[in-house]
Coordinates of C-alpha atoms and ligand atoms in Angstrom, one line a residue:
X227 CA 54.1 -25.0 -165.4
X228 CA 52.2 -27.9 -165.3
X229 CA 48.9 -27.9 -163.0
X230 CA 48.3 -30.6 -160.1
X231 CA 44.4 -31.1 -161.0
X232 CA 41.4 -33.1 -159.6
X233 CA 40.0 -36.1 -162.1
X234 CA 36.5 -34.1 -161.3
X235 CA 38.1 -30.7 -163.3
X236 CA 39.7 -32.8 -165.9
X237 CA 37.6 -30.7 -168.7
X238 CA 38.8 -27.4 -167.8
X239 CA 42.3 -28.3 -168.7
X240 CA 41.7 -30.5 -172.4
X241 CA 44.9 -30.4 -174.9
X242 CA 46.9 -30.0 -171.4
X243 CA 49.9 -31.5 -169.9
X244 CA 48.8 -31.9 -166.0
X245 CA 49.9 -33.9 -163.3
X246 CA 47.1 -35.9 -161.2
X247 CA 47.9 -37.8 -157.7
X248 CA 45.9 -41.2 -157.3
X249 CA 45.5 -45.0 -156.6
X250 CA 45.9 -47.7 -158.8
X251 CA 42.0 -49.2 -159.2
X252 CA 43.2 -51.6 -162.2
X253 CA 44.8 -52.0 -165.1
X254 CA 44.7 -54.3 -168.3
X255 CA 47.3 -54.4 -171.4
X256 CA 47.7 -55.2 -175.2
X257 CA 51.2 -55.4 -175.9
X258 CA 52.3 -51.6 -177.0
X259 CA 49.6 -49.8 -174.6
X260 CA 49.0 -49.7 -170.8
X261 CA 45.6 -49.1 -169.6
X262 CA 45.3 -47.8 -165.9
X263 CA 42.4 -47.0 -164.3
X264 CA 43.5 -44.4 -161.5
X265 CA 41.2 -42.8 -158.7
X266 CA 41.8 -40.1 -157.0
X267 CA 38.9 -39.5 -155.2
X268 CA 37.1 -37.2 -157.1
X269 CA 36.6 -39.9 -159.9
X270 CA 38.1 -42.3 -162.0
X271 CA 40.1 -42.0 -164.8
X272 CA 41.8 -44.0 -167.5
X273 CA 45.7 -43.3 -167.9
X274 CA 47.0 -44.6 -171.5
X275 CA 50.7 -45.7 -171.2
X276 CA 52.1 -46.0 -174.6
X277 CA 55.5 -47.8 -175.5
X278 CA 56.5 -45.0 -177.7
X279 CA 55.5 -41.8 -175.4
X280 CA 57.8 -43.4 -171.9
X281 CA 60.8 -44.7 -170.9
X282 CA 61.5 -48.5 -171.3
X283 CA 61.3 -48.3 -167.1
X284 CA 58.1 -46.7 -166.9
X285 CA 56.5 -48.7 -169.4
X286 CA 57.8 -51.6 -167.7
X287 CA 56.3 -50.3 -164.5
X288 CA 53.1 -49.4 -165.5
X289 CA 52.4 -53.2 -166.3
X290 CA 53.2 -54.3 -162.9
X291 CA 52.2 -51.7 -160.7
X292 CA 49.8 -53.7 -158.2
X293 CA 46.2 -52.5 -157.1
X294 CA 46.4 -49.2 -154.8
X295 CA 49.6 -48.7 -155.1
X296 CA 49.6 -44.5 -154.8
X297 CA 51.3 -42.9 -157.8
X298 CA 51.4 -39.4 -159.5
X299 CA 51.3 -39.5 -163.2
X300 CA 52.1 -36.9 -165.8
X301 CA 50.5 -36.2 -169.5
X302 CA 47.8 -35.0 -171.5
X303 CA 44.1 -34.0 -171.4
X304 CA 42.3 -36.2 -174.1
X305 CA 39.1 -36.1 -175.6
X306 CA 37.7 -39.7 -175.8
X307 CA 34.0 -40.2 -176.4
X308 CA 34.4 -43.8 -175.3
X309 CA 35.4 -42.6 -171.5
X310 CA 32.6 -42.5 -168.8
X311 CA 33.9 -38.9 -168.0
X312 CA 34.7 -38.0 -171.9
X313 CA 38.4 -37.7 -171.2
X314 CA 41.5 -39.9 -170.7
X315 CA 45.3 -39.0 -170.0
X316 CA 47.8 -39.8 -172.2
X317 CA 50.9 -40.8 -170.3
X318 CA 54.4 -39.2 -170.2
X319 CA 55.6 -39.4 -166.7
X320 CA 54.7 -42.3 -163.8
X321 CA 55.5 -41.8 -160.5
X322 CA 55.0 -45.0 -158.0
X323 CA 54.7 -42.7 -154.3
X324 CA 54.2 -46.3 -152.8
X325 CA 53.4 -49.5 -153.6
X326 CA 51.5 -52.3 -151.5
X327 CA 53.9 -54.4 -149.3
X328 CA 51.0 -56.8 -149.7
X329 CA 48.2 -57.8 -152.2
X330 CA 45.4 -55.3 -151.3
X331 CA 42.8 -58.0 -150.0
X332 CA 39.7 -56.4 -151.7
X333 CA 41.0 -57.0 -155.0
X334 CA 38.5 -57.1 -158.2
X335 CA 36.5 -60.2 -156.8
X336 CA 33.2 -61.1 -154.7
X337 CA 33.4 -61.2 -151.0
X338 CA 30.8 -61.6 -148.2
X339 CA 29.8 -58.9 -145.9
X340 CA 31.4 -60.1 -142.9
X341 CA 34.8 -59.6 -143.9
X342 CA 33.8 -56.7 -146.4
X343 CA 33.0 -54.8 -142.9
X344 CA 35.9 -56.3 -141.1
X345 CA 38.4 -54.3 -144.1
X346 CA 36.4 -51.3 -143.7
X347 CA 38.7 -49.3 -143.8
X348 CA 39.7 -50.5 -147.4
X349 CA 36.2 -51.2 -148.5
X350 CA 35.4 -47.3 -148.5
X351 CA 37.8 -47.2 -151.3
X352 CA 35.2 -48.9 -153.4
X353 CA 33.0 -47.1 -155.9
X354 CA 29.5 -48.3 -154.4
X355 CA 31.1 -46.9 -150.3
X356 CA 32.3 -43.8 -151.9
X357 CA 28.8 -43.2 -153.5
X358 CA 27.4 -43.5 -150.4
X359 CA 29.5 -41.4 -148.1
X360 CA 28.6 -38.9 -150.5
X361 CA 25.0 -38.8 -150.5
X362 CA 25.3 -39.2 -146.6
X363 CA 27.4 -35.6 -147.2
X364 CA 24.4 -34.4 -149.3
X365 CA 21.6 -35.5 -147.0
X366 CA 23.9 -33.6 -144.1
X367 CA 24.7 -30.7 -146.2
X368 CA 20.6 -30.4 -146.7
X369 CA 19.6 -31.1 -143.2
X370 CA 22.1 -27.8 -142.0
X371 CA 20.9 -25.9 -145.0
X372 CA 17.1 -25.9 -144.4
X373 CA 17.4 -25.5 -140.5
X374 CA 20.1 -22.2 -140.9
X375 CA 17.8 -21.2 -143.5
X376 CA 14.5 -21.4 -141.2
X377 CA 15.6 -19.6 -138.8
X378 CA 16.8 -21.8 -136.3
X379 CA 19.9 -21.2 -134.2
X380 CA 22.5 -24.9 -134.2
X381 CA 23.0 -25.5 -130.7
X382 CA 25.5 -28.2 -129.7
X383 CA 24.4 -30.8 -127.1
X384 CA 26.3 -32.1 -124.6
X385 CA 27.4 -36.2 -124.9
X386 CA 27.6 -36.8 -121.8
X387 CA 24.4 -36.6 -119.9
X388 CA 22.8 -36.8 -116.0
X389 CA 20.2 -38.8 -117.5
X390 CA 17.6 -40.5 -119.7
X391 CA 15.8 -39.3 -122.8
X392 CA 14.7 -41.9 -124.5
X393 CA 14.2 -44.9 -122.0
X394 CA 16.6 -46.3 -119.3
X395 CA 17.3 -49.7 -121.0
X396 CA 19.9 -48.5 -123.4
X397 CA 21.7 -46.4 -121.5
X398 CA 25.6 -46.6 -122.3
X399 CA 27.5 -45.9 -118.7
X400 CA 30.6 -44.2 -118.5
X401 CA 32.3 -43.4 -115.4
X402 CA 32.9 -40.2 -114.5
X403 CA 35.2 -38.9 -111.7
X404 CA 33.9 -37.9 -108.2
X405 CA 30.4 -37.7 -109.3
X406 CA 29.8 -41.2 -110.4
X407 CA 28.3 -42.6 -113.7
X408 CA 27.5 -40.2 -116.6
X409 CA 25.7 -42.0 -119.6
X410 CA 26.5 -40.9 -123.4
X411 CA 23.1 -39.4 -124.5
X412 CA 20.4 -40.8 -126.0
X413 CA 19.2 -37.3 -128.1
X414 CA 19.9 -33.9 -126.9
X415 CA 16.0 -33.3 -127.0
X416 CA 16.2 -32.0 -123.6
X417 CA 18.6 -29.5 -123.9
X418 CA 17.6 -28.0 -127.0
X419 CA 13.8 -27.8 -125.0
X420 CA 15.8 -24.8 -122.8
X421 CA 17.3 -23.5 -126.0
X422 CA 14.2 -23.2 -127.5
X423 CA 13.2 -21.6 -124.8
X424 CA 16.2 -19.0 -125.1
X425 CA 16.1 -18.8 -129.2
X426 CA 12.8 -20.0 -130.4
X427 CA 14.0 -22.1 -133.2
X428 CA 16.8 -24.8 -131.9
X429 CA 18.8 -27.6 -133.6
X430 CA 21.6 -30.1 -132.6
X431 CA 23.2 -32.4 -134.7
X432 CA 25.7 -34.7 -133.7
X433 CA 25.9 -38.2 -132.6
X434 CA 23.8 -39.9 -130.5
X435 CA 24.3 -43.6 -128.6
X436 CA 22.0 -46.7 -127.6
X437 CA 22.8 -49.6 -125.7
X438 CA 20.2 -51.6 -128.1
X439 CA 20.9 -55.5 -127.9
X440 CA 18.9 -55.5 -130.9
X441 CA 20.5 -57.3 -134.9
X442 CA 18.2 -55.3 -137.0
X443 CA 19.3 -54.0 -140.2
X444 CA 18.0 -50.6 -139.0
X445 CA 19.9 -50.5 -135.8
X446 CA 23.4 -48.8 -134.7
X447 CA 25.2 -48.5 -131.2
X448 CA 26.1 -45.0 -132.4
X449 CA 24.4 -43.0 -134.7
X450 CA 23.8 -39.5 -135.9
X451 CA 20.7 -37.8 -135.2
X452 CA 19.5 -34.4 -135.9
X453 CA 17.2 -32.9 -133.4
X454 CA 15.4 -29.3 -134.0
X455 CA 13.2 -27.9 -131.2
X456 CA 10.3 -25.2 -131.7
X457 CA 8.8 -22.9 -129.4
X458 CA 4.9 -22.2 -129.7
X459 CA 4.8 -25.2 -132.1
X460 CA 2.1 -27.8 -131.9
X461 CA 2.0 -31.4 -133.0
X462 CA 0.4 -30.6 -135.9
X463 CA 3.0 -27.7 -136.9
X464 CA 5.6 -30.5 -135.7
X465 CA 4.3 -32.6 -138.3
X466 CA 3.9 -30.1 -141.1
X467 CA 8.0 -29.0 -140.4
X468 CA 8.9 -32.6 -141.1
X469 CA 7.1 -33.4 -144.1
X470 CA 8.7 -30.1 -145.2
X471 CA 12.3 -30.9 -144.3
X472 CA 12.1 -34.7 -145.5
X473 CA 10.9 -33.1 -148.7
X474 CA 13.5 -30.3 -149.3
X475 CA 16.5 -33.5 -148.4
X476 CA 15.1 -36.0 -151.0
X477 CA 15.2 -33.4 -153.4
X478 CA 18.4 -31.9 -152.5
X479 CA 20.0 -35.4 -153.3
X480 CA 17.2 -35.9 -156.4
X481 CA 19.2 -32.5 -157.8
X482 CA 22.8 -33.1 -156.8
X483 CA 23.2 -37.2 -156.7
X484 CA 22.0 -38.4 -160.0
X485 CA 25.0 -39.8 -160.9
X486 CA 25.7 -41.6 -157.4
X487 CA 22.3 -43.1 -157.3
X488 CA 22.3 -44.4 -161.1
X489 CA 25.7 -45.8 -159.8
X490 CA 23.7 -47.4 -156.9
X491 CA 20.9 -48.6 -159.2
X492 CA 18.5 -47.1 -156.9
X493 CA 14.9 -46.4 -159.2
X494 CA 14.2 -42.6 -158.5
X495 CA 10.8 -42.7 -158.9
X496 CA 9.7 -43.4 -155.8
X497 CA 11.8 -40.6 -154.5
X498 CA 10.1 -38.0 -157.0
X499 CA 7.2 -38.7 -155.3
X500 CA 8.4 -37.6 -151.8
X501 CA 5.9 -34.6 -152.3
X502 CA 3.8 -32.3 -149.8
X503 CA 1.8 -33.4 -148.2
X504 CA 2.6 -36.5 -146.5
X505 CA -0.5 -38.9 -145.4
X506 CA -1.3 -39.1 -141.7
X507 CA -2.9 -42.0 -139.5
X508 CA -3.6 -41.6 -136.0
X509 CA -2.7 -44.8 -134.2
X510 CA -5.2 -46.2 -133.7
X511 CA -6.7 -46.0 -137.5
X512 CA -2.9 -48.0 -138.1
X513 CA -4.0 -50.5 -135.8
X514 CA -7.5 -51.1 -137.4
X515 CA -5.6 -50.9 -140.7
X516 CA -3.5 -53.5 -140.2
X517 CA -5.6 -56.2 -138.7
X518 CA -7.8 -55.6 -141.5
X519 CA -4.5 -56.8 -143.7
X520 CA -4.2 -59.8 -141.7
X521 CA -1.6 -58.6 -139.0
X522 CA -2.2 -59.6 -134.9
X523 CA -1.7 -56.1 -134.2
X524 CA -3.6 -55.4 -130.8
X525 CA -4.0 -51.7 -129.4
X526 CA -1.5 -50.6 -127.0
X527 CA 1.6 -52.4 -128.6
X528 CA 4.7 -50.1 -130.4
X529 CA 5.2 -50.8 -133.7
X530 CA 7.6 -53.5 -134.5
X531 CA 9.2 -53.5 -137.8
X532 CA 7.0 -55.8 -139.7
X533 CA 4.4 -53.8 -138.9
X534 CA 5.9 -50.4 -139.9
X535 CA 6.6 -52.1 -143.0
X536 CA 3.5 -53.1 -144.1
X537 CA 1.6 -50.2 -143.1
X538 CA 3.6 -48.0 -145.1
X539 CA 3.3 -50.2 -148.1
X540 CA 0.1 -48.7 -148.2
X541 CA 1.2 -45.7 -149.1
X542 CA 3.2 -43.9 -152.2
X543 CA 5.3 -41.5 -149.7
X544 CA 6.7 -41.0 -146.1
X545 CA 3.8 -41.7 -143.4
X546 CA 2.6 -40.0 -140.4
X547 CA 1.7 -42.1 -137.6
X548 CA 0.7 -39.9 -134.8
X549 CA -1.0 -40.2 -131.2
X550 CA 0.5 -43.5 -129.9
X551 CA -0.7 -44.7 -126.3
X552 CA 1.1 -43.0 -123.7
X553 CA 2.9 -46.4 -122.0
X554 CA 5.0 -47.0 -125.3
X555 CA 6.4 -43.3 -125.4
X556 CA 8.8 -41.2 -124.0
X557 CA 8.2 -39.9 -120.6
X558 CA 8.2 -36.3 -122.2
X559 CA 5.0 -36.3 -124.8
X560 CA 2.4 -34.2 -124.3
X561 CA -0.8 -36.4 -122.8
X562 CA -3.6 -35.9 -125.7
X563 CA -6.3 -33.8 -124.6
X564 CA -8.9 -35.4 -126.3
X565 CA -7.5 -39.2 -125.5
X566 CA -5.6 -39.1 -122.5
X567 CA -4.4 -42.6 -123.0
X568 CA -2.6 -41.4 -126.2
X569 CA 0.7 -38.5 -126.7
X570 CA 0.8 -36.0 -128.9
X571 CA 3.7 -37.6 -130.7
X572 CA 4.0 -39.0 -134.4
X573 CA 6.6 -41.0 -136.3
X574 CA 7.8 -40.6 -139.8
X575 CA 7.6 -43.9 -141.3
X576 CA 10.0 -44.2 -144.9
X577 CA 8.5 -46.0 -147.5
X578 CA 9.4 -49.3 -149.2
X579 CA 10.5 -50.5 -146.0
X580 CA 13.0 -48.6 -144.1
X581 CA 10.6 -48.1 -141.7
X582 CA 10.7 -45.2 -139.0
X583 CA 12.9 -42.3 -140.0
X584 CA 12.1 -39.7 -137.3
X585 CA 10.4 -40.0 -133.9
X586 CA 8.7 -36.5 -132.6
X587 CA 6.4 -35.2 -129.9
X588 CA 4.8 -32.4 -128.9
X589 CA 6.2 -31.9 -125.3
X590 CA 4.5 -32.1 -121.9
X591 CA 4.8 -28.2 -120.8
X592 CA 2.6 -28.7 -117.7
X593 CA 4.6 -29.3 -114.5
X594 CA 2.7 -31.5 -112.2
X595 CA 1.8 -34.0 -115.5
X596 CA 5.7 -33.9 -116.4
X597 CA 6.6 -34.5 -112.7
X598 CA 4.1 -37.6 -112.4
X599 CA 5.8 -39.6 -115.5
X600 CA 8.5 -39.1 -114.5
X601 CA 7.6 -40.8 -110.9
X602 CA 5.8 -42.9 -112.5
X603 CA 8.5 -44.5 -114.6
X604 CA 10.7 -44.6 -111.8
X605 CA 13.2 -42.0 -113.2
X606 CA 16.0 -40.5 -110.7
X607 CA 14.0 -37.2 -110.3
X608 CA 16.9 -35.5 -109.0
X609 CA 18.4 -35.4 -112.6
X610 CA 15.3 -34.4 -114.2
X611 CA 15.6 -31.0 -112.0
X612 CA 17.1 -28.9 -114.3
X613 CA 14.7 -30.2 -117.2
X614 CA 11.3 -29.3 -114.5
X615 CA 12.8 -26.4 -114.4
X616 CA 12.1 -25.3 -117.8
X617 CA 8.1 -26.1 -116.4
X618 CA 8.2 -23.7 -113.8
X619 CA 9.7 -20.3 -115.5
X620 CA 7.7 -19.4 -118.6
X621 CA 6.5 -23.4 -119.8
X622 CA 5.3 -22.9 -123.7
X623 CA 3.7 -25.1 -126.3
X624 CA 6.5 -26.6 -128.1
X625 CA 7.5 -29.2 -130.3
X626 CA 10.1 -31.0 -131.8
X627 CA 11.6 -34.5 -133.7
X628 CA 14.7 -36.7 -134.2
X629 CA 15.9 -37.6 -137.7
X630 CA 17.9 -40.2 -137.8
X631 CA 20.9 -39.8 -140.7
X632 CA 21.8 -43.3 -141.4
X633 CA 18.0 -44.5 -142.1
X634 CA 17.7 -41.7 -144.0
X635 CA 20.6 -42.4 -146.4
X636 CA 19.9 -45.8 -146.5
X637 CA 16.3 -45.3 -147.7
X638 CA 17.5 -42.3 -150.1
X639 CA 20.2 -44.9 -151.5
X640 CA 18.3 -48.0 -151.5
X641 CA 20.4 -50.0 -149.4
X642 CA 19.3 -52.7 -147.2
X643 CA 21.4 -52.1 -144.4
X644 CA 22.2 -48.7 -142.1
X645 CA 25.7 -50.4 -141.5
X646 CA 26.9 -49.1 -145.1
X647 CA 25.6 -45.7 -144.4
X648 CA 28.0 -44.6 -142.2
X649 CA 31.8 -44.8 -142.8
X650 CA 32.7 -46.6 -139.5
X651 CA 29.6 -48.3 -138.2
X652 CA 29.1 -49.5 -134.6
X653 CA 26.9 -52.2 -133.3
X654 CA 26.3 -54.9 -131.0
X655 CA 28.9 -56.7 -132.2
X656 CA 31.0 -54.3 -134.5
X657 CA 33.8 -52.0 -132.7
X658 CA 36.5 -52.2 -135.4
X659 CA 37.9 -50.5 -137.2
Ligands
4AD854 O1 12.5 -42.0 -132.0 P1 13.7 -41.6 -131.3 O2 14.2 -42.5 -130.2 O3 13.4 -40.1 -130.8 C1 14.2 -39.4 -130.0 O4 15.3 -39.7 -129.6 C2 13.6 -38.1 -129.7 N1 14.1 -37.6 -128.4 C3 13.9 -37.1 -130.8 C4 13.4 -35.7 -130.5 O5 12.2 -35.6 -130.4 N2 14.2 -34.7 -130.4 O6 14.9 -41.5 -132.4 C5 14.7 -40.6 -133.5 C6 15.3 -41.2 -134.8 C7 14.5 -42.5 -135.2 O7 13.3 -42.2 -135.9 C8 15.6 -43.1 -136.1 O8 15.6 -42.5 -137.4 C9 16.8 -42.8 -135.4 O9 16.6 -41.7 -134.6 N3 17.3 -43.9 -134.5 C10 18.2 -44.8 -134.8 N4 19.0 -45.0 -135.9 C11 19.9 -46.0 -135.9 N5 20.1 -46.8 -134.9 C12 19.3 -46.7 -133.8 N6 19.5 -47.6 -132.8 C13 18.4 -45.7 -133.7 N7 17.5 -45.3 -132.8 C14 16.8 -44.2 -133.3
MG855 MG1 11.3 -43.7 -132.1

């Protein structure tokens, strides 16, 4: 019997006859020998066709097989030095499953962005999108692997929510029966506050939605966040988990993805140095900072992007920026005891500029504070009930962040834009495919 194999266990079966299922990447000829580069997911490899070993049909075939055209092909296991993967197949059978009714439109030549994205669909069937999608599974893998093996319990949040987490501007509506508008949520943050409250150590991860109107290379519609919450944590513990968990992902990916960042070209060394611990500025240190390089910067103002870039030039690794002024925050951070103006927050800011990675807090446990934000930002308080709730039975120090995945493996990967970092991106102006 011959074995059905994956191109990534081709050594395990050297001297073999097997049989691989794939897609026709390209091919080139001289005269008596076929070359065909076939994928099957798992890699690439090179299938030799020669006159003498196939029929006068197949050897016909494989010369005019077009690009992605799905086949299954028959022969041996060779040992070629010359191959990428140290092995080639020399051909005896070729099966065409299916070929193209049309010329695949992504064939072997340069094409802009805009309709690189609009063929999505097709474009992750390139090298440099299937690289990608698998870091993003790496980073993933790593972000469930160090939560489940903290401790923490994964709680799933709901997507449709009551209300507001992170600011009423970019809010997605939805309508919703008898009971009028639900919105898609914005972070679970609030529901894993009552988990924490039932298991300690709480984490969601799914996606999350914002309405942002904004064209930034570092902003999606949708995207995927993960969101652990800690009872009896502090800021500064907050802080410490992350510089711990952004750690133990970069390395994950430094250990398993070699191959798929050489293949992106991304340098590694700046990753290597993603070591513990991470710098910290308070805000308003950042502020002096940057208007002593030049920036307009004035107190009291978030970050913008510029900004975020070039304070973290100033460092070799991730940044802390904690304590921000209270009117630029979420309604939910702890008021700073020693600077009431300021939260007891922080943001994680990546380095070379992909700018703010994770957004965290300590939260505001104390009823009457919690109540006055959120009069004070004009929130519906009727759907904050549930959440002032969690104030008046047993409130606790606790803390907790938001990493957002598709910053993440764009920074890991060295690409300029989150849009490649997920397989089916949505923005402002991207719904399809
Ligand atoms: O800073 P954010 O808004 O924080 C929260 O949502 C908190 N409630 C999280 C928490 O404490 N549980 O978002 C957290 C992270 C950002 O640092 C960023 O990485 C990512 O989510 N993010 C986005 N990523 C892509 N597109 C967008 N529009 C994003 N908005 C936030
Ligand atoms: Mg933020």
């Amino acid at each position: 019997m011959r074995p059905t194999i994956y191109v990534a266990d081709i050594a395990k079966h050297e001297g073999q006859e097997v049989v691989l299922h794939g897609w026709l990447h390209n091919r080139r000829s001289s005269g008596k020998l076929h070359f065909l580069q076939v994928r099957d997911g798992t890699g690439f490899i090179q299938c030799v066709v020669f006159k003498g070993n196939v029929t006068p049909e197949v050897f016909h075939e494989a010369d005019h097989v077009p690009q992605e055209t799905s086949l299954t092909v028959t022969g041996t296991v060779k040992k070629d030095p010359r191959s990428p993967i140290g092995y080639e197949l020399d051909v005896k059978e070729l099966a065409v499953q299916a070929r193209p009714s049309r010329e695949f439109p992504l064939g072997h030549k340069e094409h802009g962005v805009a309709f690189l994205m609009e063929q999505r669909h097709l474009w992750l069937r390139s090298q440099r999108q299937q690289v990608i999608l698998r870091v993003r599974h790496t980073v993933e893998r790593a972000i469930r692997d160090f939560f489940d093996g903290n401790g923490f319990t994964l709680v799933d949040a709901p997507i449709f929510t009551p209300s507001a987490c992170e600011g009423t501007s970019t809010l997605f509506e939805v309508p919703y029966f008898d009971l009028g508008k639900a919105y898609l949520t914005q972070s679970g943050q609030l529901y894993m506050e009552a988990a924490a409250m039932a298991l300690g150590k709480a984490y969601c991860f799914g996606p999350t939605f914002r309405a942002e109107k904004s064209k930034t290379r570092r902003h999606l519609t949708e995207f995927w966040m993960v969101e652990p919450e800690v009872a009896w944590n502090d800021s500064d513990a907050n802080m410490r988990l992350q510089e711990e968990f952004v750690s133990y992902i970069v390395a994950r990916c430094l250990a398993r993805r070699k191959p798929e960042l050489v293949e992106l070209e991304r340098d590694t060394k700046p990753l290597e140095r993603v070591q513990l611990p991470f710098p910290r500025i308070s805000y308003s240190a950042a502020v002096e900072k940057l208007q002593s390089l030049g920036s307009d910067m004035v107190w009291g103002r978030d970050l913008g992007g510029d900004e975020e870039t070039l304070l973290a030039q100033q460092f070799d690794r991730p940044v802390l920026v904690h304590d921000y002024p209270k009117q630029v925050k979420a309604f939910d951070m702890k008021e700073n005891p020693a600077d009431p103006r300021t939260v007891l927050n922080n943001d994680m800011l990546a380095p070379e500029g992909y700018g703010e990675i994770i957004g965290g807090s300590q939260r505001e446990d104390d009823y009457d504070k919690l109540l006055s934000r959120i009069r004070a930002e004009g929130l519906p308080e009727d759907a904050y009930g549930w959440y002032l709730d969690l104030r008046k039975y047993g409130t606790f120090v606790h803390a907790g962040f938001g990493l957002g995945v598709e910053r993440t493996v764009s920074w890991i990967c060295g690409i300029p834009h989150v849009r490649e970092a997920i397989a089916f991106p949505r923005t402002l102006y991207k719904l399809w495919p």
